[in-house]
mmCIF file of C-alpha atoms in Angstrom:
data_model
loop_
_atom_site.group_PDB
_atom_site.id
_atom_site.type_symbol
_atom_site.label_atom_id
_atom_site.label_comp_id
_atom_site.label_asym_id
_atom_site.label_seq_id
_atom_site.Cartn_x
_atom_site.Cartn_y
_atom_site.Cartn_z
ATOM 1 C CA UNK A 6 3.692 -113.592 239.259
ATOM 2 C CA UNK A 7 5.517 -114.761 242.237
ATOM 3 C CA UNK A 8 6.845 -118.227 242.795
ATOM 4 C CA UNK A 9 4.474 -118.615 246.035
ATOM 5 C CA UNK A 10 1.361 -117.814 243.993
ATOM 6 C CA UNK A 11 2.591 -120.252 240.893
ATOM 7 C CA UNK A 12 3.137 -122.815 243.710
ATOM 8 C CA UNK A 13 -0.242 -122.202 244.806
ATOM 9 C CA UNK A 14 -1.826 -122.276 241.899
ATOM 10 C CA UNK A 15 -0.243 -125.661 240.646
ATOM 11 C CA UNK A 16 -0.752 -127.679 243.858
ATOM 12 C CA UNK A 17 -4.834 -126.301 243.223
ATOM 13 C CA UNK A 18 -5.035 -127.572 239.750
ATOM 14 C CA UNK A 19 -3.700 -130.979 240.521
ATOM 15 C CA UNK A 20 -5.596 -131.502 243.806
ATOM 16 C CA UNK A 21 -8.784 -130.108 241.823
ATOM 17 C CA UNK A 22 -7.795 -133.168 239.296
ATOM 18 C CA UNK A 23 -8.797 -135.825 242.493
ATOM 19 C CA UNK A 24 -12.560 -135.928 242.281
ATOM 20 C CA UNK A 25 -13.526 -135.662 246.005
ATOM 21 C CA UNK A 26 -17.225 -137.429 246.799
ATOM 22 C CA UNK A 27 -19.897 -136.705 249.271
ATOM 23 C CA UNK A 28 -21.162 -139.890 250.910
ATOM 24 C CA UNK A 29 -24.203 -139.532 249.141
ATOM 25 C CA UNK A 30 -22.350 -139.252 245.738
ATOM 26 C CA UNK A 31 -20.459 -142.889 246.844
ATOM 27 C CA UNK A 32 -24.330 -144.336 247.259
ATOM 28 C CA UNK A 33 -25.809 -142.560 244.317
ATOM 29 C CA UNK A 34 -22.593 -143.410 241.916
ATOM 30 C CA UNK A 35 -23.054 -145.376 238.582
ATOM 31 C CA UNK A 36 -20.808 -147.852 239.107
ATOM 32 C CA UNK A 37 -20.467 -149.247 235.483
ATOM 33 C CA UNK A 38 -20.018 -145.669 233.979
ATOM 34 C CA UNK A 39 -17.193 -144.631 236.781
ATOM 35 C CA UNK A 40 -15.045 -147.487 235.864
ATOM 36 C CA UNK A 41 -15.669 -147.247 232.227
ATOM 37 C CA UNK A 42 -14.265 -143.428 233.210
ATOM 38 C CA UNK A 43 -11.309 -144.617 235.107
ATOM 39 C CA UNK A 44 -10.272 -146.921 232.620
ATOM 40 C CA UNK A 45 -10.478 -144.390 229.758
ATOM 41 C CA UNK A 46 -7.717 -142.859 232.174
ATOM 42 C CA UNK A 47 -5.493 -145.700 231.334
ATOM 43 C CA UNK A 48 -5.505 -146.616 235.106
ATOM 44 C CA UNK A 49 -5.286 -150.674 235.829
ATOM 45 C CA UNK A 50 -8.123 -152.653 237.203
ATOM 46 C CA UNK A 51 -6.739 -152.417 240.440
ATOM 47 C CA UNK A 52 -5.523 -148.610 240.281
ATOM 48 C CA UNK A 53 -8.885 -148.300 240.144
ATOM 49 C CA UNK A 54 -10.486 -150.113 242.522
ATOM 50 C CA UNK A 55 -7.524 -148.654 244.841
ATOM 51 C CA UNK A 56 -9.237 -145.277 243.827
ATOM 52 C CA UNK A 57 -12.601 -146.160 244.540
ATOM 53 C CA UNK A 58 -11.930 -147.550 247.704
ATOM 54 C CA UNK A 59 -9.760 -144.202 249.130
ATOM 55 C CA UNK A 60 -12.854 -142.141 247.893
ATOM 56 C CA UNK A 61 -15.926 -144.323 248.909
ATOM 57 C CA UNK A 62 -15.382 -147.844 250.553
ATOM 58 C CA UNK A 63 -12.586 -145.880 253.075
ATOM 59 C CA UNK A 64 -14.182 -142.860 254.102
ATOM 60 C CA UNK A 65 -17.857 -143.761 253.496
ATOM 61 C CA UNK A 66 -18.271 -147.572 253.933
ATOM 62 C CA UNK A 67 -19.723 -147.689 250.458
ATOM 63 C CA UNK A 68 -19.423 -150.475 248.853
ATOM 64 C CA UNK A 69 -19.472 -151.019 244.833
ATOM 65 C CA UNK A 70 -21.137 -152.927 242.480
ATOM 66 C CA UNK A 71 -18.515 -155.003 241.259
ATOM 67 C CA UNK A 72 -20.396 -156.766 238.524
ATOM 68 C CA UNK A 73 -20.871 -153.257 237.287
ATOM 69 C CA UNK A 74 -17.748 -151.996 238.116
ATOM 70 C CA UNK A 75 -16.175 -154.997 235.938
ATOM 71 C CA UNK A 76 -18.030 -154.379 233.249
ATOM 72 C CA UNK A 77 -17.395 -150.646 232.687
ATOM 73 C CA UNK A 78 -14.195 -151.328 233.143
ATOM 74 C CA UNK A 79 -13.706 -153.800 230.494
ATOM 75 C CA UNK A 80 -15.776 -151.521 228.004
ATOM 76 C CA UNK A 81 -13.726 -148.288 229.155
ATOM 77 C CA UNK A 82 -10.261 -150.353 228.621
ATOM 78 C CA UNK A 83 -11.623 -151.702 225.126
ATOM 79 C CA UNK A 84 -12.186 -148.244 224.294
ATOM 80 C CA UNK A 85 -9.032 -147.067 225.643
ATOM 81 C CA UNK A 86 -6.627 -149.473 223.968
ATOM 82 C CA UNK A 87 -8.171 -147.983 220.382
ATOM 83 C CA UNK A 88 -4.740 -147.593 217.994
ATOM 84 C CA UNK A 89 -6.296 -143.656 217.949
ATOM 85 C CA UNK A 90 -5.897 -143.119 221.622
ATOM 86 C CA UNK A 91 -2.784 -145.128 221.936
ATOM 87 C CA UNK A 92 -1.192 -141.985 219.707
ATOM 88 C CA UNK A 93 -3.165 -139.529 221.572
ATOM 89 C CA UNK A 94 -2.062 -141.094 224.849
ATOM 90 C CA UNK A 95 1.609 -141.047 224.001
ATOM 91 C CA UNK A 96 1.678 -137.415 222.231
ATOM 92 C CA UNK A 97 0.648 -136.708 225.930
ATOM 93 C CA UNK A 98 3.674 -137.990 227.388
ATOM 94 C CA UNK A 99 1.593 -140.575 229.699
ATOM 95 C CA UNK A 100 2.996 -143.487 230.756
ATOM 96 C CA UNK A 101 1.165 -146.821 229.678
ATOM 97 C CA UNK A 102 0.949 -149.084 232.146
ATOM 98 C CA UNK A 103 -0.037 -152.385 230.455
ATOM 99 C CA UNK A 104 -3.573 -152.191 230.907
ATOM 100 C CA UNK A 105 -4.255 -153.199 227.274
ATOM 101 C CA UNK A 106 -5.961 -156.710 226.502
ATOM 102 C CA UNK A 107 -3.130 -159.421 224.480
ATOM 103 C CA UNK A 108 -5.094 -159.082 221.625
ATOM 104 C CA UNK A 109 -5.239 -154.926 221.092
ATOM 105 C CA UNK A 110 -1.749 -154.649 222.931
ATOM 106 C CA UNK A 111 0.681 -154.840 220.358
ATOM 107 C CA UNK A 112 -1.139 -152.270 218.039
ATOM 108 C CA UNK A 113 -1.787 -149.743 220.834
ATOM 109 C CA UNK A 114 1.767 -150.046 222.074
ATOM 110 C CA UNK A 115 2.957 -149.534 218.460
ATOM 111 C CA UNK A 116 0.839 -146.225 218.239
ATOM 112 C CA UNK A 117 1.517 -145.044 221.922
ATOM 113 C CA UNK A 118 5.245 -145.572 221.289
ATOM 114 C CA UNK A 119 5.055 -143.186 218.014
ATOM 115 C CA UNK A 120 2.392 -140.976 219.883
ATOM 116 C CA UNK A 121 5.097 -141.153 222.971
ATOM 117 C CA UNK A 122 8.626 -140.306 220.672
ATOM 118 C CA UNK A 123 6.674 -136.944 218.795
ATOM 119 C CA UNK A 124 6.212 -136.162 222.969
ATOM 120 C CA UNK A 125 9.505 -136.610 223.909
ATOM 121 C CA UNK A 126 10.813 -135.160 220.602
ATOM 122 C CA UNK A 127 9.018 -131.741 220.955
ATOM 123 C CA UNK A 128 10.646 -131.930 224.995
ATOM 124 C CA UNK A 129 13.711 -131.766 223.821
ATOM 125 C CA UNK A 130 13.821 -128.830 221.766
ATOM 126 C CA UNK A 131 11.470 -127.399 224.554
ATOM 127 C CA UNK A 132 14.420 -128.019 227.016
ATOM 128 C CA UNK A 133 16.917 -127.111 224.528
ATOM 129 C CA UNK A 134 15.173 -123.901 223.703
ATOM 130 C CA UNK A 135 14.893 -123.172 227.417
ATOM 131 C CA UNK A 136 18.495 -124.025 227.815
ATOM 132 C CA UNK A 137 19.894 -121.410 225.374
ATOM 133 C CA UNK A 138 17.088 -118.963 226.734
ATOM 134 C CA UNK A 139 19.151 -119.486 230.186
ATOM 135 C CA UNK A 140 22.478 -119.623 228.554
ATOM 136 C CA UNK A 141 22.099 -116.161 226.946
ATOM 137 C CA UNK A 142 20.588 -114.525 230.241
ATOM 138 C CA UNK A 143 23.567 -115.885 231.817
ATOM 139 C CA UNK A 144 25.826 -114.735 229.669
ATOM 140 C CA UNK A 145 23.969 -111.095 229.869
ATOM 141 C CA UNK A 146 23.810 -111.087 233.420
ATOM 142 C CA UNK A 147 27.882 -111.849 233.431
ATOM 143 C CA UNK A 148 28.125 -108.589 231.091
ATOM 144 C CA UNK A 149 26.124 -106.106 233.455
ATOM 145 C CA UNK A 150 27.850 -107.211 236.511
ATOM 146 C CA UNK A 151 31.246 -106.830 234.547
ATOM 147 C CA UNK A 152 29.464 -103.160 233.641
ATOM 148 C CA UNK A 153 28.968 -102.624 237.378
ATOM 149 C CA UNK A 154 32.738 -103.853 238.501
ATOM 150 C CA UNK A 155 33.925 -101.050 236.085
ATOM 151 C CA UNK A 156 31.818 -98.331 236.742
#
């Protein structure tokens, strides 16, 4: 597969990540369940009203329910700070960014940062693994030009 088409492909799946709305999904959207969503994402309270805003209050004038909005979100980052996510969360090499209420924040960051060192763990010897991979192809490439010098 060429390196255009991987490009290609890549720059598709994260752009397909972006949920793009119709301006009749910004005015039929359930406010309380898309921020109980976002927050589930580990975003911050204002990460994502930031989103909302570039994909409904920006483009469409839509404006949300904020009492709902507030509310999802503080059920969504209740649910998100569980100690079970935390690990999940960090064994996915995302990066917490303190959204966490004082009083479930020290357990979650205690499981995110054992969640987060299995991650970075496994990169290494993924990157180490790679690195001999490349080291030996080197080396083999060094042999058949040699090969070709002397023919």
């Amino acid at each position: 597969m060429g390196n255009g088409l991987i490009a290609a492909m890549s720059a598709m799946l994260i752009l397909s990540g972006c949920a793009s709305y119709s301006k009749k999904d910004c005015e039929q959207i359930n406010w309380n369940n898309r921020a109980h969503e976002l927050a589930l994402d580990g975003l911050t309270k204002d990460d994502a009203l930031s989103r909302v805003y570039g994909q409904c209050t920006r483009p469409y004038n839509v404006t949300p329910d904020f009492e709902a909005f507030s509310k999802g979100f503080e059920k969504g980052a209740n649910e998100f700070c569980a100690p079970e996510n935390a690990l999940e969360f960090g064994k996915n090499g995302k990066i917490y960014k303190k959204t966490c209420p004082k009083e479930l924040e020290s357990e979650f960051i205690k499981n995110y940062t054992t969640g987060l060192n299995i991650y970075l763990t496994q990169r290494v010897d993924d990157l180490s693994s790679d690195y001999d991979d490349l080291k030996n192809e080197i080396q083999q490439l060094k042999e058949d030009n040699e090969k070709l010098k002397n023919k």
